C-alpha cells in the first residue's frame, strides 16, 4: 500500500466504480432540495432518498459520488479533539434496485485490497455484520475467505443504519486495524470497541426498509445498496497519519493558519485547539457559501454564522489581530478546486461573504469579550459556577455578543 493523496484517492474510488458500470455524478449541493428533515446534507445517500424509495427514476441504477457533507452535532467538540470536524467528503456507490450484497461486498474488498487499487493488506481489515445477517456473514466468510473469528457481529446500535425517516437497513462495516499502540489493551478489544484501534472506514448499508417515523418500518419496493466511506479517514489510512488534520490537503490549510499566527502546531495544547477550529471551520464555511448559504440568524444561515464566528474568535486566541479568513480560504480553495470547480468560479463571492462577516463580527467581539472576561474573572473570584442571566442578556442585547459564544467561553472557565 502506497502513500496516496486525498485528491488521488477520490479519483481512484470514482473510477473503480465507473469500471463496475456506475454513473459518476458530481456532488449534490450541501443545501437539501425538497427535504425538510435536514438542514444540511450529512451523507452520500441523503440527496438521493427518492431514488432509493423508487419515487423518482434515477439517471442510472448504479451511481457513484463523492458527496460534500456537514455534520454539526459535535460543533463544540471540534478542535478539542483531533477526531471531530464539521466538513467531510463521503465516497459512495449506490444501487437503486440493481445489485445487492453479493456484488457490493466483493467490490468493496477488491477496491481496498487489490494491488491494482489500494493494496491494503487484508489482515488489517476487519468486517462487521448485523447480528442476524447470515447472508452477509456467509459472503465475508465463504466468498472472501475471512476467518469467522475476524467477522464481528454487532447489534442495531452499530450495524443498522438510519438517519431519521426514510430508507435504512442493516449494514456491514469495514474497520481498519491501526495497531496495538492505538488500542485499549482489553482482551475483548475488536471492532465496535470505543478505543482508537479499530477505525471504521466503510459502511455498506443494505437499504431495504423505510423508516416511517412512527416507530414502524415498511419493506421498500426494491433492495438497494448505500455505501459510505469517509474520504478523509481513508486518506489517514493511506497516508499513515493519525487524524484528518494531518492529511495532505487539510494539513496545507492548517499550515497556513500556523504561518499567519506564527504558531507551531503540536507545541501547545490550547493553540492546537484553535488551529484545528480555524482549519475545519474555514473549509466548512467555504463549501457552504459556495452552495449558496448566507450567514443569518436562523436555520442553516445560523450554522454558517456560528462557524465563521468560532473561526474568528479562535483566530484572536491565536493572537491574530487582523482580518485573516481570506488568506486561509485561498489555500483551501486551491486544494479542492480540482474536484469542485464551483470553488474557483465562486471564489470572489466566497471571499467577499467571509470577509464581510468577519468585519461585522470584529466590530462587536472586542467590546463583548472584554466585558465577558471581567464577568468571568468576577465569578471565579467569588467561587460562583454561573454568570447571571441578566448579564448574559445585556451582552447580547446591548453589545450584540452571541449567546452561544458566551456559553462556550464561560464553559471554558467551568461556568
Ligand atoms: N448512509 C451510510 C452512512 O452515511 C452509508 O452511506 O454511513
Tab-separated table of C-alpha atoms and ligand atoms in Angstrom:
chain	number	residue	atom	x	y	z
A	1	UNK	CA	0.000	0.000	0.000
A	2	UNK	CA	1.426	3.254	-1.120
A	3	UNK	CA	1.053	6.847	0.108
A	4	UNK	CA	-1.765	8.402	-1.908
A	5	UNK	CA	-3.006	11.980	-1.849
A	6	UNK	CA	-6.596	12.717	-0.875
A	7	UNK	CA	-7.380	14.079	-4.315
A	8	UNK	CA	-5.968	10.974	-5.974
A	9	UNK	CA	-7.946	8.671	-3.657
A	10	UNK	CA	-11.203	10.350	-4.586
A	11	UNK	CA	-10.448	9.877	-8.246
A	12	UNK	CA	-9.432	6.243	-7.784
A	13	UNK	CA	-12.637	5.370	-5.959
A	14	UNK	CA	-14.888	7.012	-8.539
A	15	UNK	CA	-13.086	5.415	-11.462
A	16	UNK	CA	-13.142	1.988	-9.799
A	17	UNK	CA	-16.923	2.129	-9.564
A	18	UNK	CA	-17.206	3.532	-13.070
A	19	UNK	CA	-15.399	0.387	-14.180
A	20	UNK	CA	-18.220	-1.553	-12.475
A	21	UNK	CA	-20.880	0.150	-14.550
A	22	UNK	CA	-21.688	3.069	-12.229
A	23	UNK	CA	-22.580	6.540	-13.429
A	24	UNK	CA	-20.349	9.143	-11.786
A	25	UNK	CA	-22.376	12.135	-10.625
A	26	UNK	CA	-20.929	15.355	-9.185
A	27	UNK	CA	-21.545	16.029	-5.508
A	28	UNK	CA	-25.009	17.385	-4.796
A	29	UNK	CA	-25.264	20.762	-3.076
A	30	UNK	CA	-24.935	20.899	0.708
A	31	UNK	CA	-28.356	22.504	0.716
A	32	UNK	CA	-31.031	19.771	0.629
A	33	UNK	CA	-33.663	20.004	-2.093
A	34	UNK	CA	-37.270	19.242	-1.122
A	35	UNK	CA	-36.237	17.629	2.159
A	36	UNK	CA	-37.353	19.482	5.242
A	37	UNK	CA	-35.942	16.812	7.557
A	38	UNK	CA	-32.361	18.026	7.068
A	39	UNK	CA	-30.670	21.398	7.466
A	40	UNK	CA	-27.578	20.335	5.590
A	41	UNK	CA	-26.616	17.236	3.612
A	42	UNK	CA	-24.910	14.839	6.003
A	43	UNK	CA	-24.292	11.694	3.958
A	44	UNK	CA	-23.884	10.450	0.418
A	45	UNK	CA	-27.353	8.931	0.288
A	46	UNK	CA	-29.271	11.923	1.645
A	47	UNK	CA	-29.770	13.766	-1.667
A	48	UNK	CA	-30.892	10.545	-3.341
A	49	UNK	CA	-33.599	9.306	-0.967
A	50	UNK	CA	-36.209	9.291	-3.726
A	51	UNK	CA	-34.071	7.031	-5.909
A	52	UNK	CA	-33.986	4.527	-3.030
A	53	UNK	CA	-37.715	4.589	-2.468
A	54	UNK	CA	-38.374	4.302	-6.187
A	55	UNK	CA	-40.430	7.530	-6.244
A	56	UNK	CA	-38.056	9.081	-8.788
A	57	UNK	CA	-36.301	7.248	-11.606
A	58	UNK	CA	-32.514	7.674	-11.228
A	59	UNK	CA	-30.347	8.589	-14.236
A	60	UNK	CA	-28.862	5.066	-13.894
A	61	UNK	CA	-29.479	2.273	-11.397
A	62	UNK	CA	-25.792	2.296	-10.399
A	63	UNK	CA	-24.370	5.620	-9.289
A	64	UNK	CA	-21.129	6.683	-7.620
A	65	UNK	CA	-20.423	10.035	-5.972
A	66	UNK	CA	-18.133	11.894	-3.655
A	67	UNK	CA	-20.560	13.955	-1.589
A	68	UNK	CA	-19.797	17.128	0.376
A	69	UNK	CA	-21.177	16.583	3.887
A	70	UNK	CA	-21.560	18.667	7.023
A	71	UNK	CA	-22.353	17.313	10.475
A	72	UNK	CA	-22.616	19.769	13.341
A	73	UNK	CA	-23.980	17.940	16.404
A	74	UNK	CA	-20.462	17.941	17.836
A	75	UNK	CA	-19.635	21.507	16.846
A	76	UNK	CA	-18.385	22.417	20.307
A	77	UNK	CA	-16.031	19.464	20.360
A	78	UNK	CA	-14.329	20.432	17.110
A	79	UNK	CA	-10.781	21.456	17.870
A	80	UNK	CA	-10.781	19.934	21.335
A	81	UNK	CA	-10.195	16.518	19.819
A	82	UNK	CA	-8.365	15.774	16.610
A	83	UNK	CA	-11.171	13.396	15.617
A	84	UNK	CA	-14.004	15.843	15.251
A	85	UNK	CA	-14.662	18.022	12.261
A	86	UNK	CA	-17.734	19.526	10.652
A	87	UNK	CA	-16.941	19.117	6.959
A	88	UNK	CA	-16.053	15.854	5.291
A	89	UNK	CA	-16.378	14.138	1.954
A	90	UNK	CA	-18.184	10.848	1.643
A	91	UNK	CA	-17.398	8.408	-1.132
A	92	UNK	CA	-20.306	6.199	-2.105
A	93	UNK	CA	-21.510	3.594	-4.544
A	94	UNK	CA	-25.237	3.142	-4.808
A	95	UNK	CA	-27.574	0.596	-6.291
A	96	UNK	CA	-31.201	1.531	-6.769
A	97	UNK	CA	-32.919	-1.822	-7.091
A	98	UNK	CA	-29.985	-3.187	-9.093
A	99	UNK	CA	-27.129	-5.171	-7.456
A	100	UNK	CA	-27.175	-6.189	-3.790
A	101	UNK	CA	-24.930	-7.795	-1.164
A	102	UNK	CA	-23.196	-10.381	-3.288
A	103	UNK	CA	-21.754	-7.704	-5.560
A	104	UNK	CA	-21.300	-4.889	-3.018
A	105	UNK	CA	-19.149	-6.851	-0.566
A	106	UNK	CA	-16.666	-8.312	-3.088
A	107	UNK	CA	-16.312	-4.930	-4.822
A	108	UNK	CA	-15.525	-3.184	-1.554
A	109	UNK	CA	-12.917	-5.854	-0.850
A	110	UNK	CA	-11.439	-5.648	-4.334
A	111	UNK	CA	-11.073	-1.874	-4.174
A	112	UNK	CA	-9.398	-1.924	-0.772
A	113	UNK	CA	-7.089	-4.898	-1.208
A	114	UNK	CA	-6.309	-5.376	-4.894
A	115	UNK	CA	-2.706	-4.382	-5.765
A	116	UNK	CA	-4.149	-2.556	-8.753
A	117	UNK	CA	-6.217	-0.303	-6.468
A	118	UNK	CA	-5.391	0.443	-2.803
A	119	UNK	CA	-3.424	-2.659	-1.926
A	120	UNK	CA	-4.262	-2.559	1.799
A	121	UNK	CA	-3.013	-5.748	3.489
A	122	UNK	CA	-6.125	-7.930	4.037
A	123	UNK	CA	-5.108	-8.782	7.596
A	124	UNK	CA	-5.534	-5.112	8.515
A	125	UNK	CA	-9.214	-5.158	7.558
A	126	UNK	CA	-11.956	-6.418	9.850
A	127	UNK	CA	-15.543	-6.639	8.601
A	128	UNK	CA	-18.580	-6.478	10.842
A	129	UNK	CA	-22.105	-7.614	10.066
A	130	UNK	CA	-25.535	-7.073	11.569
A	131	UNK	CA	-26.116	-9.798	14.106
A	132	UNK	CA	-28.896	-11.574	12.158
A	133	UNK	CA	-27.448	-11.096	8.713
A	134	UNK	CA	-26.335	-14.620	7.805
A	135	UNK	CA	-26.120	-13.755	4.128
A	136	UNK	CA	-23.511	-11.025	4.704
A	137	UNK	CA	-21.607	-13.252	7.133
A	138	UNK	CA	-21.550	-16.030	4.561
A	139	UNK	CA	-20.232	-13.693	1.867
A	140	UNK	CA	-17.379	-12.462	4.065
A	141	UNK	CA	-16.537	-15.930	5.281
A	142	UNK	CA	-17.074	-18.216	2.304
A	143	UNK	CA	-16.665	-15.933	-0.692
A	144	UNK	CA	-13.976	-13.524	0.540
A	145	UNK	CA	-12.388	-16.058	2.885
A	146	UNK	CA	-12.200	-14.082	6.136
A	147	UNK	CA	-11.892	-16.405	9.153
A	148	UNK	CA	-15.125	-16.490	11.172
A	149	UNK	CA	-13.424	-15.152	14.310
A	150	UNK	CA	-12.430	-11.996	12.460
A	151	UNK	CA	-16.004	-11.133	11.472
A	152	UNK	CA	-17.711	-9.198	14.255
A	153	UNK	CA	-21.466	-9.447	14.711
A	154	UNK	CA	-22.918	-6.193	16.033
A	155	UNK	CA	-26.427	-5.173	17.040
A	156	UNK	CA	-28.790	-2.464	15.949
A	157	UNK	CA	-26.882	0.326	17.616
A	158	UNK	CA	-23.803	-0.224	15.477
A	159	UNK	CA	-24.920	-2.067	12.409
A	160	UNK	CA	-28.313	-0.788	11.412
A	161	UNK	CA	-28.050	2.480	9.568
A	162	UNK	CA	-30.794	5.093	9.698
A	163	UNK	CA	-30.889	8.847	9.980
A	164	UNK	CA	-34.355	9.996	10.878
A	165	UNK	CA	-37.014	8.871	8.472
A	166	UNK	CA	-36.510	7.250	5.089
A	167	UNK	CA	-34.527	4.418	3.543
A	168	UNK	CA	-32.471	2.371	6.004
A	169	UNK	CA	-31.268	-1.129	6.688
A	170	UNK	CA	-28.732	-3.449	8.267
A	171	UNK	CA	-25.139	-2.805	7.373
A	172	UNK	CA	-21.744	-4.359	7.141
A	173	UNK	CA	-18.844	-2.120	8.087
A	174	UNK	CA	-15.163	-2.459	7.346
A	175	UNK	CA	-12.702	-1.481	10.051
A	176	UNK	CA	-9.017	-0.785	9.655
A	177	UNK	CA	-6.737	-2.059	12.401
A	178	UNK	CA	-4.378	0.797	13.286
A	179	UNK	CA	-2.324	-1.420	15.518
A	180	UNK	CA	-1.945	-2.253	19.171
A	181	UNK	CA	-0.444	1.103	20.094
A	182	UNK	CA	-3.848	2.728	19.496
A	183	UNK	CA	-5.683	0.077	21.480
A	184	UNK	CA	-7.068	-0.134	24.985
A	185	UNK	CA	-5.359	-3.493	25.510
A	186	UNK	CA	-8.529	-5.081	26.901
A	187	UNK	CA	-8.986	-8.743	25.982
A	188	UNK	CA	-12.264	-8.125	24.113
A	189	UNK	CA	-10.909	-5.239	22.040
A	190	UNK	CA	-12.179	-5.579	18.471
A	191	UNK	CA	-14.328	-3.618	16.001
A	192	UNK	CA	-17.057	-1.787	17.888
A	193	UNK	CA	-14.728	-1.094	20.865
A	194	UNK	CA	-14.641	2.539	21.999
A	195	UNK	CA	-10.875	2.864	21.735
A	196	UNK	CA	-8.935	4.161	18.744
A	197	UNK	CA	-7.518	0.882	17.496
A	198	UNK	CA	-10.205	-0.173	15.008
A	199	UNK	CA	-11.282	2.683	12.789
A	200	UNK	CA	-14.427	2.273	10.732
A	201	UNK	CA	-13.632	3.254	7.182
A	202	UNK	CA	-16.510	1.910	5.115
A	203	UNK	CA	-20.168	1.294	5.697
A	204	UNK	CA	-22.195	-0.914	3.344
A	205	UNK	CA	-25.881	-0.384	4.026
A	206	UNK	CA	-28.307	-2.921	2.630
A	207	UNK	CA	-31.048	-0.430	2.263
A	208	UNK	CA	-34.284	-2.336	2.165
A	209	UNK	CA	-36.632	-0.718	4.696
A	210	UNK	CA	-38.357	2.618	5.008
A	211	UNK	CA	-38.451	4.161	8.472
A	212	UNK	CA	-41.899	5.776	8.577
A	213	UNK	CA	-41.027	7.975	11.543
A	214	UNK	CA	-43.698	6.493	13.836
A	215	UNK	CA	-41.686	3.514	15.028
A	216	UNK	CA	-42.703	1.322	12.104
A	217	UNK	CA	-40.752	0.081	9.127
A	218	UNK	CA	-42.095	-0.927	5.757
A	219	UNK	CA	-40.254	-3.026	3.194
A	220	UNK	CA	-39.046	-0.879	0.269
A	221	UNK	CA	-40.272	-1.847	-3.202
A	222	UNK	CA	-36.691	-2.578	-4.164
A	223	UNK	CA	-33.473	-3.672	-2.486
A	224	UNK	CA	-30.729	-1.091	-2.605
A	225	UNK	CA	-27.111	-0.581	-1.737
A	226	UNK	CA	-25.978	2.578	0.013
A	227	UNK	CA	-22.311	2.656	0.855
A	228	UNK	CA	-20.353	5.398	2.521
A	229	UNK	CA	-16.636	5.773	3.058
A	230	UNK	CA	-15.172	8.880	4.675
A	231	UNK	CA	-12.571	10.168	2.237
A	232	UNK	CA	-10.526	11.824	4.987
A	233	UNK	CA	-10.460	8.620	7.041
A	234	UNK	CA	-9.360	6.613	4.051
A	235	UNK	CA	-6.648	9.210	3.448
A	236	UNK	CA	-5.499	8.816	7.080
A	237	UNK	CA	-5.035	5.104	6.426
A	238	UNK	CA	-3.250	5.565	3.115
A	239	UNK	CA	-1.009	8.347	4.412
A	240	UNK	CA	-0.385	6.617	7.732
A	241	UNK	CA	-1.365	9.658	9.777
A	242	UNK	CA	-3.371	9.926	12.982
A	243	UNK	CA	-6.228	12.188	12.030
A	244	UNK	CA	-7.701	14.287	9.258
A	245	UNK	CA	-5.779	17.421	10.199
A	246	UNK	CA	-2.615	15.596	9.142
A	247	UNK	CA	-3.955	14.614	5.724
A	248	UNK	CA	-2.085	16.363	2.893
A	249	UNK	CA	-4.734	18.759	1.576
A	250	UNK	CA	-6.048	19.686	5.025
A	251	UNK	CA	-2.587	19.971	6.519
A	252	UNK	CA	-1.733	22.653	3.969
A	253	UNK	CA	-4.688	24.722	5.201
A	254	UNK	CA	-3.580	24.123	8.793
A	255	UNK	CA	-0.031	25.178	7.902
A	256	UNK	CA	-1.373	28.443	6.548
A	257	UNK	CA	-3.124	29.107	9.877
A	258	UNK	CA	0.203	28.462	11.623
A	259	UNK	CA	2.047	30.740	9.238
A	260	UNK	CA	-0.406	33.608	9.754
A	261	UNK	CA	-0.427	33.232	13.533
A	262	UNK	CA	3.278	32.482	13.898
A	263	UNK	CA	2.398	29.389	15.943
A	264	UNK	CA	3.775	25.883	15.570
A	265	UNK	CA	1.301	23.016	15.508
A	266	UNK	CA	1.921	20.435	18.205
A	267	UNK	CA	3.660	22.744	20.639
A	268	UNK	CA	0.843	23.975	22.832
A	269	UNK	CA	-2.479	22.271	23.539
A	270	UNK	CA	-4.620	25.408	23.506
A	271	UNK	CA	-3.078	26.729	20.328
A	272	UNK	CA	-3.623	23.359	18.670
A	273	UNK	CA	-7.320	23.519	19.506
A	274	UNK	CA	-7.616	26.938	17.909
A	275	UNK	CA	-5.550	25.952	14.876
A	276	UNK	CA	-7.857	22.972	14.265
A	277	UNK	CA	-11.016	25.036	14.746
A	278	UNK	CA	-9.914	27.616	12.189
A	279	UNK	CA	-8.795	24.932	9.714
A	280	UNK	CA	-12.023	22.953	9.891
A	281	UNK	CA	-14.384	25.894	10.029
A	282	UNK	CA	-12.890	27.817	7.141
A	283	UNK	CA	-13.266	24.735	4.940
A	284	UNK	CA	-16.871	24.222	6.037
A	285	UNK	CA	-17.755	27.860	5.552
A	286	UNK	CA	-16.147	27.867	2.103
A	287	UNK	CA	-18.274	24.940	0.899
A	288	UNK	CA	-21.455	26.286	2.474
A	289	UNK	CA	-21.044	29.729	0.950
A	290	UNK	CA	-20.243	28.272	-2.441
A	291	UNK	CA	-23.506	26.308	-2.239
A	292	UNK	CA	-25.462	29.485	-1.588
A	293	UNK	CA	-25.780	29.597	2.212
A	294	UNK	CA	-25.617	33.162	3.566
A	295	UNK	CA	-24.816	34.000	7.205
A	296	UNK	CA	-28.050	34.823	9.016
A	297	UNK	CA	-29.799	34.404	12.339
A	298	UNK	CA	-31.709	31.235	11.613
A	299	UNK	CA	-31.534	27.782	10.125
A	300	UNK	CA	-28.512	26.848	8.063
A	301	UNK	CA	-27.530	30.514	7.778
A	302	UNK	CA	-27.052	30.498	11.522
A	303	UNK	CA	-24.943	27.355	11.385
A	304	UNK	CA	-22.704	29.193	8.929
A	305	UNK	CA	-22.623	32.324	11.086
A	306	UNK	CA	-21.651	30.327	14.179
A	307	UNK	CA	-18.917	28.539	12.268
A	308	UNK	CA	-17.421	31.765	10.932
A	309	UNK	CA	-17.609	33.424	14.349
A	310	UNK	CA	-15.921	30.492	16.033
A	311	UNK	CA	-13.144	30.705	13.441
A	312	UNK	CA	-12.744	34.453	14.097
A	313	UNK	CA	-12.609	34.020	17.834
A	314	UNK	CA	-10.054	31.235	17.686
A	315	UNK	CA	-8.002	33.395	15.342
A	316	UNK	CA	-7.958	36.012	18.088
A	317	UNK	CA	-6.965	33.401	20.652
A	318	UNK	CA	-4.007	32.646	18.396
A	319	UNK	CA	-3.050	36.301	18.575
A	320	UNK	CA	-4.099	37.212	15.048
A	321	UNK	CA	-5.312	40.784	15.228
A	322	UNK	CA	-6.205	41.475	11.621
A	323	UNK	CA	-8.605	40.034	9.060
A	324	UNK	CA	-7.229	36.633	8.037
A	325	UNK	CA	-10.010	34.330	6.865
A	326	UNK	CA	-9.488	35.184	3.200
A	327	UNK	CA	-5.814	34.183	3.337
A	328	UNK	CA	-6.805	30.826	4.816
A	329	UNK	CA	-9.650	30.211	2.416
A	330	UNK	CA	-7.428	30.885	-0.579
A	331	UNK	CA	-5.366	27.831	0.354
A	332	UNK	CA	-8.495	25.764	0.987
A	333	UNK	CA	-9.870	26.725	-2.433
A	334	UNK	CA	-6.601	25.833	-4.156
A	335	UNK	CA	-6.601	22.385	-2.519
A	336	UNK	CA	-10.139	21.456	-3.542
A	337	UNK	CA	-10.967	23.361	-6.723
A	338	UNK	CA	-9.817	20.493	-8.953
A	339	UNK	CA	-12.643	18.328	-7.645
A	340	UNK	CA	-15.090	21.172	-7.019
A	341	UNK	CA	-14.741	23.737	-9.838
A	342	UNK	CA	-17.535	25.795	-8.256
A	343	UNK	CA	-14.988	26.916	-5.654
A	344	UNK	CA	-12.929	28.561	-8.352
A	345	UNK	CA	-15.943	30.009	-10.137
A	346	UNK	CA	-17.396	31.470	-6.951
A	347	UNK	CA	-14.054	32.294	-5.326
A	348	UNK	CA	-14.602	36.056	-5.270
A	349	UNK	CA	-18.046	35.640	-3.810
A	350	UNK	CA	-16.770	33.258	-1.099
A	351	UNK	CA	-14.025	35.733	-0.145
A	352	UNK	CA	-16.497	38.603	-0.032
A	353	UNK	CA	-19.045	36.853	2.200
A	354	UNK	CA	-16.327	35.639	4.555
A	355	UNK	CA	-14.661	38.992	4.932
A	356	UNK	CA	-17.945	40.865	5.396
A	357	UNK	CA	-18.956	38.508	8.181
A	358	UNK	CA	-15.500	38.712	9.726
A	359	UNK	CA	-15.645	42.510	9.688
A	360	UNK	CA	-19.133	42.584	11.162
A	361	UNK	CA	-18.145	40.234	13.938
A	362	UNK	CA	-14.941	42.094	14.641
A	363	UNK	CA	-16.908	45.231	15.358
A	364	UNK	CA	-18.823	43.515	18.165
A	365	UNK	CA	-16.405	40.991	19.528
A	366	UNK	CA	-13.798	43.162	21.243
A	367	UNK	CA	-16.177	45.108	23.465
A	368	UNK	CA	-18.132	41.956	24.305
A	369	UNK	CA	-15.048	39.868	25.030
A	370	UNK	CA	-13.741	42.485	27.433
A	371	UNK	CA	-16.966	42.616	29.384
A	372	UNK	CA	-17.284	38.851	29.426
A	373	UNK	CA	-13.702	38.413	30.671
A	374	UNK	CA	-14.475	40.771	33.559
A	375	UNK	CA	-17.662	38.865	34.372
A	376	UNK	CA	-15.808	35.567	34.337
A	377	UNK	CA	-12.997	36.927	36.498
A	378	UNK	CA	-15.564	38.208	38.994
A	379	UNK	CA	-17.458	34.918	39.079
A	380	UNK	CA	-14.327	32.836	39.524
A	381	UNK	CA	-13.185	35.093	42.334
A	382	UNK	CA	-16.473	34.609	44.122
A	383	UNK	CA	-16.328	30.839	43.539
A	384	UNK	CA	-19.592	31.053	41.630
A	385	UNK	CA	-20.421	28.496	38.968
A	386	UNK	CA	-22.648	30.695	36.831
A	387	UNK	CA	-22.739	34.176	35.410
A	388	UNK	CA	-26.124	35.782	35.723
A	389	UNK	CA	-28.737	35.580	33.005
A	390	UNK	CA	-29.169	39.317	33.304
A	391	UNK	CA	-25.526	39.955	32.398
A	392	UNK	CA	-25.625	37.434	29.582
A	393	UNK	CA	-28.717	39.086	28.198
A	394	UNK	CA	-27.112	42.514	28.376
A	395	UNK	CA	-24.113	41.244	26.470
A	396	UNK	CA	-26.399	40.071	23.712
A	397	UNK	CA	-28.904	42.890	23.762
A	398	UNK	CA	-26.594	45.853	24.185
A	399	UNK	CA	-23.339	44.605	22.686
A	400	UNK	CA	-24.634	42.093	20.114
A	401	UNK	CA	-22.476	39.371	21.617
A	402	UNK	CA	-23.877	35.954	20.601
A	403	UNK	CA	-25.206	33.817	23.417
A	404	UNK	CA	-23.726	30.559	22.154
A	405	UNK	CA	-20.292	32.128	22.208
A	406	UNK	CA	-20.893	33.419	25.734
A	407	UNK	CA	-21.884	29.906	26.756
A	408	UNK	CA	-18.834	28.375	25.125
A	409	UNK	CA	-16.381	30.858	26.641
A	410	UNK	CA	-18.000	30.555	30.069
A	411	UNK	CA	-17.748	26.764	29.855
A	412	UNK	CA	-14.031	27.060	29.241
A	413	UNK	CA	-13.830	28.519	32.756
A	414	UNK	CA	-16.195	25.839	34.087
A	415	UNK	CA	-19.047	28.283	34.452
B	1	LIG	N1	-25.603	6.175	4.682
B	1	LIG	C1	-24.488	5.479	5.245
B	1	LIG	C2	-23.585	6.400	6.038
B	1	LIG	O1	-23.742	7.584	5.995
B	1	LIG	C3	-23.696	4.815	4.154
B	1	LIG	O2	-23.530	5.671	3.075
B	1	LIG	O3	-22.709	5.908	6.704
